[in-house]
PDB file of N, CA and C in Angstrom:
ATOM      1  N   SER A   1       4.116  81.665 219.239  1.00  0.00           N
ATOM      2  CA  SER A   1       3.221  82.686 219.762  1.00  0.00           C
ATOM      3  C   SER A   1       2.166  82.012 220.635  1.00  0.00           C
ATOM      4  N   PRO A   2       1.899  82.554 221.814  1.00  0.00           N
ATOM      5  CA  PRO A   2       0.936  81.929 222.717  1.00  0.00           C
ATOM      6  C   PRO A   2      -0.492  82.089 222.241  1.00  0.00           C
ATOM      7  N   ALA A   3      -1.335  81.188 222.667  1.00  0.00           N
ATOM      8  CA  ALA A   3      -2.763  81.297 222.360  1.00  0.00           C
ATOM      9  C   ALA A   3      -3.395  82.248 223.369  1.00  0.00           C
ATOM     10  N   TRP A   4      -4.058  83.280 222.889  1.00  0.00           N
ATOM     11  CA  TRP A   4      -4.687  84.257 223.768  1.00  0.00           C
ATOM     12  C   TRP A   4      -6.103  83.814 224.066  1.00  0.00           C
ATOM     13  N   SER A   5      -6.531  83.994 225.291  1.00  0.00           N
ATOM     14  CA  SER A   5      -7.892  83.650 225.670  1.00  0.00           C
ATOM     15  C   SER A   5      -8.377  84.618 226.740  1.00  0.00           C
ATOM     16  N   ILE A   6      -9.682  84.626 226.943  1.00  0.00           N
ATOM     17  CA  ILE A   6     -10.274  85.514 227.934  1.00  0.00           C
ATOM     18  C   ILE A   6     -10.393  84.762 229.255  1.00  0.00           C
ATOM     19  N   HIS A   7      -9.961  85.397 230.336  1.00  0.00           N
ATOM     20  CA  HIS A   7     -10.029  84.814 231.672  1.00  0.00           C
ATOM     21  C   HIS A   7     -10.750  85.770 232.596  1.00  0.00           C
ATOM     22  N   LEU A   8     -11.358  85.214 233.623  1.00  0.00           N
ATOM     23  CA  LEU A   8     -11.822  86.067 234.701  1.00  0.00           C
ATOM     24  C   LEU A   8     -10.580  86.666 235.339  1.00  0.00           C
ATOM     25  N   GLU A   9     -10.678  87.873 235.832  1.00  0.00           N
ATOM     26  CA  GLU A   9      -9.515  88.489 236.440  1.00  0.00           C
ATOM     27  C   GLU A   9      -9.220  87.809 237.772  1.00  0.00           C
ATOM     28  N   LEU A  10      -8.036  87.254 237.892  1.00  0.00           N
ATOM     29  CA  LEU A  10      -7.592  86.622 239.131  1.00  0.00           C
ATOM     30  C   LEU A  10      -6.586  87.543 239.792  1.00  0.00           C
ATOM     31  N   TYR A  11      -6.694  87.723 241.084  1.00  0.00           N
ATOM     32  CA  TYR A  11      -5.744  88.541 241.825  1.00  0.00           C
ATOM     33  C   TYR A  11      -4.882  87.636 242.688  1.00  0.00           C
ATOM     34  N   SER A  12      -3.586  87.826 242.610  1.00  0.00           N
ATOM     35  CA  SER A  12      -2.651  86.975 243.327  1.00  0.00           C
ATOM     36  C   SER A  12      -2.744  87.181 244.832  1.00  0.00           C
ATOM     37  N   ILE A  13      -2.427  86.124 245.542  1.00  0.00           N
ATOM     38  CA  ILE A  13      -2.451  86.126 247.003  1.00  0.00           C
ATOM     39  C   ILE A  13      -1.066  85.690 247.465  1.00  0.00           C
ATOM     40  N   GLY A  14      -0.435  86.468 248.303  1.00  0.00           N
ATOM     41  CA  GLY A  14       0.903  86.121 248.763  1.00  0.00           C
ATOM     42  C   GLY A  14       1.918  86.340 247.658  1.00  0.00           C
ATOM     43  N   GLY A  15       3.058  85.680 247.771  1.00  0.00           N
ATOM     44  CA  GLY A  15       4.128  85.902 246.812  1.00  0.00           C
ATOM     45  C   GLY A  15       4.680  87.310 246.956  1.00  0.00           C
ATOM     46  N   ASN A  16       5.400  87.787 245.946  1.00  0.00           N
ATOM     47  CA  ASN A  16       5.966  89.134 246.033  1.00  0.00           C
ATOM     48  C   ASN A  16       5.139  90.160 245.271  1.00  0.00           C
ATOM     49  N   ALA A  17       3.966  89.748 244.784  1.00  0.00           N
ATOM     50  CA  ALA A  17       3.086  90.675 244.063  1.00  0.00           C
ATOM     51  C   ALA A  17       1.638  90.494 244.525  1.00  0.00           C
ATOM     52  N   ALA A  18       1.457  90.309 245.828  1.00  0.00           N
ATOM     53  CA  ALA A  18       0.123  90.064 246.386  1.00  0.00           C
ATOM     54  C   ALA A  18      -0.846  91.167 246.004  1.00  0.00           C
ATOM     55  N   GLY A  19      -2.031  90.749 245.565  1.00  0.00           N
ATOM     56  CA  GLY A  19      -3.079  91.700 245.212  1.00  0.00           C
ATOM     57  C   GLY A  19      -3.039  92.176 243.774  1.00  0.00           C
ATOM     58  N   MET A  20      -1.984  91.845 243.047  1.00  0.00           N
ATOM     59  CA  MET A  20      -1.873  92.235 241.641  1.00  0.00           C
ATOM     60  C   MET A  20      -2.620  91.212 240.782  1.00  0.00           C
ATOM     61  N   PRO A  21      -3.183  91.648 239.652  1.00  0.00           N
ATOM     62  CA  PRO A  21      -3.869  90.687 238.783  1.00  0.00           C
ATOM     63  C   PRO A  21      -2.882  89.757 238.080  1.00  0.00           C
ATOM     64  N   CYS A  22      -3.257  88.498 237.977  1.00  0.00           N
ATOM     65  CA  CYS A  22      -2.455  87.538 237.210  1.00  0.00           C
ATOM     66  C   CYS A  22      -2.505  87.929 235.743  1.00  0.00           C
ATOM     67  N   MET A  23      -1.425  87.718 235.033  1.00  0.00           N
ATOM     68  CA  MET A  23      -1.341  88.049 233.614  1.00  0.00           C
ATOM     69  C   MET A  23      -1.306  86.750 232.807  1.00  0.00           C
ATOM     70  N   PHE A  24      -2.287  86.568 231.945  1.00  0.00           N
ATOM     71  CA  PHE A  24      -2.337  85.379 231.085  1.00  0.00           C
ATOM     72  C   PHE A  24      -2.390  85.794 229.639  1.00  0.00           C
ATOM     73  N   PRO A  25      -1.694  85.130 228.765  1.00  0.00           N
ATOM     74  CA  PRO A  25      -0.684  84.128 229.085  1.00  0.00           C
ATOM     75  C   PRO A  25       0.576  84.804 229.618  1.00  0.00           C
ATOM     76  N   PHE A  26       1.403  84.028 230.326  1.00  0.00           N
ATOM     77  CA  PHE A  26       2.698  84.531 230.763  1.00  0.00           C
ATOM     78  C   PHE A  26       3.772  83.522 230.390  1.00  0.00           C
ATOM     79  N   GLN A  27       4.977  84.021 230.220  1.00  0.00           N
ATOM     80  CA  GLN A  27       6.098  83.173 229.823  1.00  0.00           C
ATOM     81  C   GLN A  27       7.006  82.956 231.024  1.00  0.00           C
ATOM     82  N   TYR A  28       7.325  81.692 231.298  1.00  0.00           N
ATOM     83  CA  TYR A  28       8.216  81.321 232.389  1.00  0.00           C
ATOM     84  C   TYR A  28       9.149  80.242 231.876  1.00  0.00           C
ATOM     85  N   LYS A  29      10.448  80.496 231.942  1.00  0.00           N
ATOM     86  CA  LYS A  29      11.457  79.538 231.464  1.00  0.00           C
ATOM     87  C   LYS A  29      11.146  79.036 230.053  1.00  0.00           C
ATOM     88  N   ASP A  30      10.935  79.959 229.142  1.00  0.00           N
ATOM     89  CA  ASP A  30      10.707  79.656 227.720  1.00  0.00           C
ATOM     90  C   ASP A  30       9.433  78.859 227.432  1.00  0.00           C
ATOM     91  N   GLN A  31       8.523  78.784 228.378  1.00  0.00           N
ATOM     92  CA  GLN A  31       7.242  78.119 228.147  1.00  0.00           C
ATOM     93  C   GLN A  31       6.124  79.104 228.465  1.00  0.00           C
ATOM     94  N   TRP A  32       5.057  79.056 227.659  1.00  0.00           N
ATOM     95  CA  TRP A  32       3.903  79.936 227.873  1.00  0.00           C
ATOM     96  C   TRP A  32       2.843  79.210 228.683  1.00  0.00           C
ATOM     97  N   TYR A  33       2.226  79.929 229.623  1.00  0.00           N
ATOM     98  CA  TYR A  33       1.165  79.388 230.475  1.00  0.00           C
ATOM     99  C   TYR A  33      -0.088  80.234 230.309  1.00  0.00           C
ATOM    100  N   SER A  34      -1.221  79.585 230.103  1.00  0.00           N
ATOM    101  CA  SER A  34      -2.482  80.315 229.953  1.00  0.00           C
ATOM    102  C   SER A  34      -3.358  80.176 231.195  1.00  0.00           C
ATOM    103  N   ASP A  35      -2.824  79.523 232.216  1.00  0.00           N
ATOM    104  CA  ASP A  35      -3.512  79.343 233.495  1.00  0.00           C
ATOM    105  C   ASP A  35      -2.469  79.327 234.603  1.00  0.00           C
ATOM    106  N   CYS A  36      -2.943  79.297 235.835  1.00  0.00           N
ATOM    107  CA  CYS A  36      -2.036  79.154 236.966  1.00  0.00           C
ATOM    108  C   CYS A  36      -1.293  77.826 236.822  1.00  0.00           C
ATOM    109  N   THR A  37      -0.083  77.761 237.371  1.00  0.00           N
ATOM    110  CA  THR A  37       0.738  76.566 237.231  1.00  0.00           C
ATOM    111  C   THR A  37       1.352  76.178 238.571  1.00  0.00           C
ATOM    112  N   THR A  38       1.760  74.920 238.680  1.00  0.00           N
ATOM    113  CA  THR A  38       2.494  74.466 239.858  1.00  0.00           C
ATOM    114  C   THR A  38       3.974  74.267 239.535  1.00  0.00           C
ATOM    115  N   THR A  39       4.398  74.596 238.327  1.00  0.00           N
ATOM    116  CA  THR A  39       5.783  74.423 237.903  1.00  0.00           C
ATOM    117  C   THR A  39       6.737  75.113 238.874  1.00  0.00           C
ATOM    118  N   ASP A  40       7.715  74.371 239.387  1.00  0.00           N
ATOM    119  CA  ASP A  40       8.742  74.873 240.313  1.00  0.00           C
ATOM    120  C   ASP A  40       8.167  75.449 241.604  1.00  0.00           C
ATOM    121  N   SER A  41       6.966  75.052 241.971  1.00  0.00           N
ATOM    122  CA  SER A  41       6.308  75.591 243.164  1.00  0.00           C
ATOM    123  C   SER A  41       6.523  74.683 244.372  1.00  0.00           C
ATOM    124  N   PRO A  42       7.128  75.219 245.443  1.00  0.00           N
ATOM    125  CA  PRO A  42       7.236  74.415 246.665  1.00  0.00           C
ATOM    126  C   PRO A  42       5.832  74.091 247.181  1.00  0.00           C
ATOM    127  N   GLY A  43       5.611  72.872 247.562  1.00  0.00           N
ATOM    128  CA  GLY A  43       4.294  72.485 248.059  1.00  0.00           C
ATOM    129  C   GLY A  43       3.261  72.331 246.967  1.00  0.00           C
ATOM    130  N   ASN A  44       3.698  72.417 245.701  1.00  0.00           N
ATOM    131  CA  ASN A  44       2.796  72.214 244.569  1.00  0.00           C
ATOM    132  C   ASN A  44       1.622  73.195 244.554  1.00  0.00           C
ATOM    133  N   GLN A  45       1.847  74.433 245.025  1.00  0.00           N
ATOM    134  CA  GLN A  45       0.791  75.442 245.039  1.00  0.00           C
ATOM    135  C   GLN A  45       0.696  76.137 243.686  1.00  0.00           C
ATOM    136  N   LEU A  46      -0.529  76.441 243.276  1.00  0.00           N
ATOM    137  CA  LEU A  46      -0.751  77.151 242.019  1.00  0.00           C
ATOM    138  C   LEU A  46      -0.273  78.590 242.142  1.00  0.00           C
ATOM    139  N   TRP A  47       0.407  79.083 241.110  1.00  0.00           N
ATOM    140  CA  TRP A  47       0.885  80.458 241.099  1.00  0.00           C
ATOM    141  C   TRP A  47       0.757  81.036 239.700  1.00  0.00           C
ATOM    142  N   CYS A  48       0.889  82.361 239.605  1.00  0.00           N
ATOM    143  CA  CYS A  48       0.851  83.040 238.313  1.00  0.00           C
ATOM    144  C   CYS A  48       1.851  84.189 238.328  1.00  0.00           C
ATOM    145  N   ALA A  49       2.224  84.622 237.144  1.00  0.00           N
ATOM    146  CA  ALA A  49       3.051  85.822 237.000  1.00  0.00           C
ATOM    147  C   ALA A  49       2.117  87.017 236.855  1.00  0.00           C
ATOM    148  N   VAL A  50       2.596  88.185 237.240  1.00  0.00           N
ATOM    149  CA  VAL A  50       1.771  89.388 237.106  1.00  0.00           C
ATOM    150  C   VAL A  50       2.252  90.253 235.944  1.00  0.00           C
ATOM    151  N   GLU A  51       3.198  89.724 235.168  1.00  0.00           N
ATOM    152  CA  GLU A  51       3.673  90.363 233.942  1.00  0.00           C
ATOM    153  C   GLU A  51       3.743  89.298 232.863  1.00  0.00           C
ATOM    154  N   THR A  52       3.631  89.702 231.608  1.00  0.00           N
ATOM    155  CA  THR A  52       3.628  88.739 230.505  1.00  0.00           C
ATOM    156  C   THR A  52       4.900  87.907 230.465  1.00  0.00           C
ATOM    157  N   LYS A  53       6.033  88.522 230.734  1.00  0.00           N
ATOM    158  CA  LYS A  53       7.291  87.778 230.807  1.00  0.00           C
ATOM    159  C   LYS A  53       7.777  87.840 232.243  1.00  0.00           C
ATOM    160  N   TYR A  54       8.268  86.744 232.736  1.00  0.00           N
ATOM    161  CA  TYR A  54       8.635  86.596 234.141  1.00  0.00           C
ATOM    162  C   TYR A  54      10.018  87.179 234.444  1.00  0.00           C
ATOM    163  N   GLN A  55      10.502  88.082 233.626  1.00  0.00           N
ATOM    164  CA  GLN A  55      11.859  88.609 233.774  1.00  0.00           C
ATOM    165  C   GLN A  55      12.102  89.280 235.125  1.00  0.00           C
ATOM    166  N   SER A  56      11.124  90.000 235.655  1.00  0.00           N
ATOM    167  CA  SER A  56      11.322  90.690 236.933  1.00  0.00           C
ATOM    168  C   SER A  56      10.910  89.827 238.130  1.00  0.00           C
ATOM    169  N   GLU A  57      10.515  88.581 237.852  1.00  0.00           N
ATOM    170  CA  GLU A  57      10.179  87.596 238.876  1.00  0.00           C
ATOM    171  C   GLU A  57       9.099  88.071 239.846  1.00  0.00           C
ATOM    172  N   ARG A  58       8.070  88.745 239.328  1.00  0.00           N
ATOM    173  CA  ARG A  58       6.936  89.175 240.157  1.00  0.00           C
ATOM    174  C   ARG A  58       5.821  88.154 239.994  1.00  0.00           C
ATOM    175  N   TRP A  59       5.385  87.577 241.116  1.00  0.00           N
ATOM    176  CA  TRP A  59       4.427  86.489 241.083  1.00  0.00           C
ATOM    177  C   TRP A  59       3.577  86.486 242.348  1.00  0.00           C
ATOM    178  N   GLY A  60       2.519  85.665 242.327  1.00  0.00           N
ATOM    179  CA  GLY A  60       1.686  85.452 243.505  1.00  0.00           C
ATOM    180  C   GLY A  60       0.961  84.125 243.380  1.00  0.00           C
ATOM    181  N   TYR A  61       0.487  83.626 244.504  1.00  0.00           N
ATOM    182  CA  TYR A  61      -0.293  82.393 244.484  1.00  0.00           C
ATOM    183  C   TYR A  61      -1.688  82.680 243.951  1.00  0.00           C
ATOM    184  N   CYS A  62      -2.247  81.708 243.273  1.00  0.00           N
ATOM    185  CA  CYS A  62      -3.593  81.846 242.718  1.00  0.00           C
ATOM    186  C   CYS A  62      -4.621  81.436 243.766  1.00  0.00           C
ATOM    187  N   PRO A  63      -5.730  82.157 243.829  1.00  0.00           N
ATOM    188  CA  PRO A  63      -6.789  81.741 244.750  1.00  0.00           C
ATOM    189  C   PRO A  63      -7.394  80.432 244.250  1.00  0.00           C
ATOM    190  N   VAL A  64      -7.592  79.489 245.150  1.00  0.00           N
ATOM    191  CA  VAL A  64      -8.110  78.183 244.733  1.00  0.00           C
ATOM    192  C   VAL A  64      -9.402  77.802 245.437  1.00  0.00           C
ATOM    193  N   THR A  65      -9.849  78.599 246.397  1.00  0.00           N
ATOM    194  CA  THR A  65     -11.106  78.302 247.079  1.00  0.00           C
ATOM    195  C   THR A  65     -11.914  79.582 247.203  1.00  0.00           C
ATOM    196  N   CYS A  66     -13.112  79.439 247.666  1.00  0.00           N
ATOM    197  CA  CYS A  66     -13.976  80.604 247.874  1.00  0.00           C
ATOM    198  C   CYS A  66     -13.756  81.230 249.242  1.00  0.00           C
ATOM    199  N   GLU A  67     -12.755  80.766 249.988  1.00  0.00           N
ATOM    200  CA  GLU A  67     -12.494  81.302 251.318  1.00  0.00           C
ATOM    201  C   GLU A  67     -11.937  82.722 251.258  1.00  0.00           C
ATOM    202  N   TRP A  68     -11.367  83.101 250.117  1.00  0.00           N
ATOM    203  CA  TRP A  68     -10.777  84.429 249.985  1.00  0.00           C
ATOM    204  C   TRP A  68     -11.881  85.432 249.726  1.00  0.00           C
ATOM    205  N   SER A  69     -11.804  86.545 250.385  1.00  0.00           N
ATOM    206  CA  SER A  69     -12.809  87.582 250.214  1.00  0.00           C
ATOM    207  C   SER A  69     -12.133  88.867 249.772  1.00  0.00           C
ATOM    208  N   GLU A  70     -12.931  89.828 249.367  1.00  0.00           N
ATOM    209  CA  GLU A  70     -12.389  91.129 248.985  1.00  0.00           C
ATOM    210  C   GLU A  70     -11.620  91.736 250.155  1.00  0.00           C
ATOM    211  N   LYS A  71     -12.118  91.561 251.372  1.00  0.00           N
ATOM    212  CA  LYS A  71     -11.448  92.103 252.556  1.00  0.00           C
ATOM    213  C   LYS A  71     -10.067  91.468 252.724  1.00  0.00           C
ATOM    214  N   THR A  72      -9.961  90.155 252.510  1.00  0.00           N
ATOM    215  CA  THR A  72      -8.678  89.468 252.612  1.00  0.00           C
ATOM    216  C   THR A  72      -7.688  90.048 251.619  1.00  0.00           C
ATOM    217  N   LEU A  73      -8.127  90.251 250.376  1.00  0.00           N
ATOM    218  CA  LEU A  73      -7.239  90.789 249.352  1.00  0.00           C
ATOM    219  C   LEU A  73      -6.824  92.216 249.674  1.00  0.00           C
ATOM    220  N   ILE A  74      -7.752  93.038 250.119  1.00  0.00           N
ATOM    221  CA  ILE A  74      -7.426  94.424 250.455  1.00  0.00           C
ATOM    222  C   ILE A  74      -6.430  94.455 251.608  1.00  0.00           C
ATOM    223  N   ASN A  75      -6.656  93.647 252.640  1.00  0.00           N
ATOM    224  CA  ASN A  75      -5.734  93.605 253.774  1.00  0.00           C
ATOM    225  C   ASN A  75      -4.362  93.115 253.352  1.00  0.00           C
ATOM    226  N   SER A  76      -4.310  92.181 252.415  1.00  0.00           N
ATOM    227  CA  SER A  76      -3.036  91.685 251.908  1.00  0.00           C
ATOM    228  C   SER A  76      -2.268  92.791 251.206  1.00  0.00           C
ATOM    229  N   VAL A  77      -2.954  93.582 250.396  1.00  0.00           N
ATOM    230  CA  VAL A  77      -2.307  94.684 249.682  1.00  0.00           C
ATOM    231  C   VAL A  77      -1.851  95.750 250.668  1.00  0.00           C
ATOM    232  N   ILE A  78      -2.689  96.095 251.638  1.00  0.00           N
ATOM    233  CA  ILE A  78      -2.333  97.120 252.628  1.00  0.00           C
ATOM    234  C   ILE A  78      -1.117  96.679 253.433  1.00  0.00           C
ATOM    235  N   ALA A  79      -1.043  95.398 253.780  1.00  0.00           N
ATOM    236  CA  ALA A  79       0.088  94.891 254.560  1.00  0.00           C
ATOM    237  C   ALA A  79       1.397  95.027 253.799  1.00  0.00           C
ATOM    238  N   LYS A  80       1.347  94.993 252.477  1.00  0.00           N
ATOM    239  CA  LYS A  80       2.558  95.087 251.656  1.00  0.00           C
ATOM    240  C   LYS A  80       3.012  96.528 251.455  1.00  0.00           C
ATOM    241  N   MET A  81       2.137  97.491 251.745  1.00  0.00           N
ATOM    242  CA  MET A  81       2.472  98.901 251.501  1.00  0.00           C
ATOM    243  C   MET A  81       3.359  99.465 252.585  1.00  0.00           C
TER     244      MET A  81
END
């Protein structure tokens, strides 16, 4: 059973679930993650799942700098619609 903890809400950027909140902990390939991970990531970029189990393969990159703004996230979501 994974260890549950409280996180600030992170919203994914890019990936196939841009703008969706990251779900922690999440299970990927039989391992639980309580933070963003670089596992199997091209370019070693941090990513997260947006569902507790990665069965539907919905994911996004984690924001890693303060360069992202609310406007950037909103535009990312609108572009996907």
